[in-house]
Amino acid sequence: MTRPYSTWLLVLLPPLLYIHHRYIFPKFLYPTSKQPRQKLIIPSSERVVILGSSSGIGRVIANKYAKRGAFVCVVGRRKEKVDEVVGECRKLVGGDVDNKIIGFTGDVADVDAMERLRGIIEHTPGWKGLDSLIVAAGVSSVKPLLDITPGVHRVVTAAEAALRGNYIGPLVAATTFIPLLSHTSPCPSIHLISSLASVIPAPTRSLYGSTKSASLVLYQALSIERPDINWSYVLPSTVRGKFREGAVDVWPGERDEDGSTPGPLTVDDAHGGAQEGLTPEQVADTSIHAIDTQHSRPIFIPGYMRLAHWIYWVWPGWVEERARRKYGFTV
């Protein structure tokens, strides 16, 4: 007798939740009286550090802030790439670029490196502090856990690399820069580029999803502990680019001659995946908008993926089957 009611609940719950979340809930939790951030910080005076901005989404974000005339610090692990992005940004900023666009080479998970970066930001003329910290750094994984061979030692090695890149890095960044943000900005902001895989499990992405989930929950907990800072997060689905080619669970001997990850990584990749999925520009635009509007709830990209998240808790088998198809996974 309860089966028809279960069916109607499954049909009606997602749209009702969407209406509640989109139109009703924000009016009570997020009052419209909050002063716009751009009235507190002039865009051309905003001081922005972008961790992981030597490529991908972070690189696009750096260019977009440079076009605004903001102070931009490009951070990455490869000096030649950092210098390349710094050059791009200096061409875009226009006018006097002295100290306005700077670069820093270092690992986000390296405490000493991040403390050196903080010192540079504190003492560079024109900067003397920080308004926005964007955490775009991270690493990928592309294999089912038990396909990481040979043996448990390799699994642990890959897991430690994923943990360092996707959790320890954001942890070090937050603890290093929160005091500087709080004391030097009229409206401090920390933005995390996470992943849909952090809230919806995906086959072949167990290390990636679990470590991205850890950093997302870390920042959400910190947002409760530090309400003086605006925390925002984006959760994009598949993004075009070469991010997966540096997967931590693929060893040098398993890579192609050009160093890339061999074979199709998803069903989309098998059909020309470089052209599939979101563009870095889409994620960058959403991220900047979230920072500007002080949006403090996770933003799913594309938006309808929030519905997939809800369905996962109501009908997990349906979502899991589609995840298997997407990643070409068979048991």
Coordinates of N, CA and C in Angstrom, one line a residue, residues 50-59 73-87 102-108 113-114 136-139 241-247 255 258-260:
I50 N 45.9 33.4 -5.9 CA 45.3 32.2 -6.5 C 46.3 31.0 -6.5
L51 N 46.0 30.1 -5.6 CA 46.8 28.9 -5.5 C 46.5 27.9 -6.5
G52 N 47.5 27.5 -7.3 CA 47.2 26.6 -8.4 C 46.7 27.3 -9.7
S53 N 47.4 28.4 -9.9 CA 47.0 29.3 -11.1 C 47.9 29.2 -12.3
S54 N 48.8 28.2 -12.3 CA 49.7 28.2 -13.4 C 49.1 27.4 -14.6
S55 N 47.9 26.9 -14.4 CA 47.2 26.1 -15.5 C 45.8 26.0 -15.1
G56 N 45.0 25.5 -16.1 CA 43.6 25.2 -15.9 C 42.7 26.3 -15.4
I57 N 41.8 26.0 -14.5 CA 40.8 27.0 -14.0 C 41.5 28.1 -13.3
G58 N 42.5 27.8 -12.5 CA 43.2 28.9 -11.8 C 43.8 29.9 -12.7
R59 N 44.4 29.4 -13.8 CA 45.0 30.3 -14.8 C 44.0 31.3 -15.4
C73 N 48.4 37.5 -7.4 CA 49.5 36.7 -7.2 C 49.3 35.3 -7.8
V74 N 50.1 35.0 -8.7 CA 50.0 33.7 -9.4 C 50.9 32.7 -8.7
V75 N 50.3 31.5 -8.2 CA 51.1 30.6 -7.5 C 51.0 29.2 -8.1
G76 N 52.1 28.6 -8.4 CA 52.2 27.2 -8.9 C 53.5 26.5 -8.6
R77 N 53.6 25.3 -9.0 CA 54.8 24.5 -8.7 C 55.9 24.6 -9.7
R78 N 55.5 25.0 -11.0 CA 56.5 25.0 -12.0 C 56.8 26.5 -12.4
K79 N 58.0 26.9 -12.2 CA 58.4 28.3 -12.4 C 58.1 28.8 -13.8
E80 N 58.4 28.0 -14.8 CA 58.2 28.4 -16.2 C 56.7 28.7 -16.5
K81 N 55.9 27.9 -15.9 CA 54.4 28.1 -16.1 C 53.9 29.3 -15.3
V82 N 54.5 29.5 -14.1 CA 54.1 30.7 -13.3 C 54.5 32.0 -14.0
D83 N 55.7 32.0 -14.6 CA 56.2 33.2 -15.3 C 55.4 33.4 -16.5
E84 N 54.9 32.4 -17.2 CA 54.1 32.5 -18.4 C 52.8 33.2 -18.0
V85 N 52.1 32.8 -16.9 CA 50.9 33.3 -16.6 C 51.0 34.8 -16.1
V86 N 52.1 35.0 -15.3 CA 52.4 36.4 -14.9 C 52.5 37.3 -16.1
G87 N 53.2 36.9 -17.1 CA 53.3 37.7 -18.4 C 52.0 37.9 -19.0
I102 N 52.3 39.6 -9.5 CA 53.5 38.9 -9.0 C 53.3 37.4 -9.1
G103 N 54.4 36.7 -9.1 CA 54.4 35.2 -9.2 C 55.1 34.6 -8.0
F104 N 54.7 33.4 -7.7 CA 55.4 32.7 -6.6 C 55.4 31.2 -7.0
T105 N 56.6 30.6 -6.9 CA 56.7 29.2 -7.2 C 56.8 28.4 -5.9
G106 N 55.9 27.5 -5.7 CA 55.9 26.7 -4.5 C 54.8 25.7 -4.4
D107 N 54.9 24.7 -3.5 CA 53.8 23.7 -3.3 C 52.9 24.2 -2.2
V108 N 51.6 24.2 -2.5 CA 50.6 24.6 -1.6 C 50.6 23.9 -0.2
A113 N 56.9 27.1 2.3 CA 56.7 27.9 1.1 C 55.5 28.8 1.3
M114 N 54.4 28.4 2.0 CA 53.2 29.2 2.2 C 53.5 30.4 3.2
A136 N 42.7 26.8 -5.9 CA 42.4 26.1 -7.2 C 43.3 24.9 -7.4
A137 N 44.2 24.7 -6.5 CA 45.2 23.6 -6.6 C 44.6 22.3 -6.3
G138 N 45.1 21.2 -6.9 CA 44.6 19.9 -6.6 C 45.2 18.9 -7.5
V139 N 45.0 17.6 -7.2 CA 45.5 16.5 -8.1 C 44.4 15.5 -8.3
G241 N 40.2 19.9 -20.3 CA 41.5 20.2 -20.0 C 42.4 19.0 -19.7
K242 N 43.6 19.2 -19.2 CA 44.6 18.1 -19.0 C 44.8 17.8 -17.6
F243 N 43.8 18.2 -16.7 CA 44.0 18.0 -15.3 C 44.2 16.5 -14.9
R244 N 43.5 15.6 -15.6 CA 43.6 14.2 -15.3 C 44.9 13.5 -15.7
E245 N 45.6 14.2 -16.6 CA 46.9 13.6 -17.1 C 47.9 13.5 -16.1
G246 N 47.8 14.3 -15.0 CA 48.8 14.2 -13.9 C 48.3 13.3 -12.8
A247 N 47.4 12.3 -13.0 CA 46.8 11.5 -12.0 C 47.9 10.9 -11.1
R255 N 52.6 5.7 -18.4 CA 52.2 6.9 -19.2 C 52.6 6.7 -20.6
D258 N 54.4 11.0 -24.3 CA 54.3 12.5 -24.0 C 54.0 12.8 -22.6
G259 N 54.0 11.7 -21.7 CA 53.7 11.9 -20.3 C 52.3 11.9 -19.9
S260 N 51.4 11.7 -20.9 CA 50.0 11.8 -20.5 C 49.4 10.4 -20.1

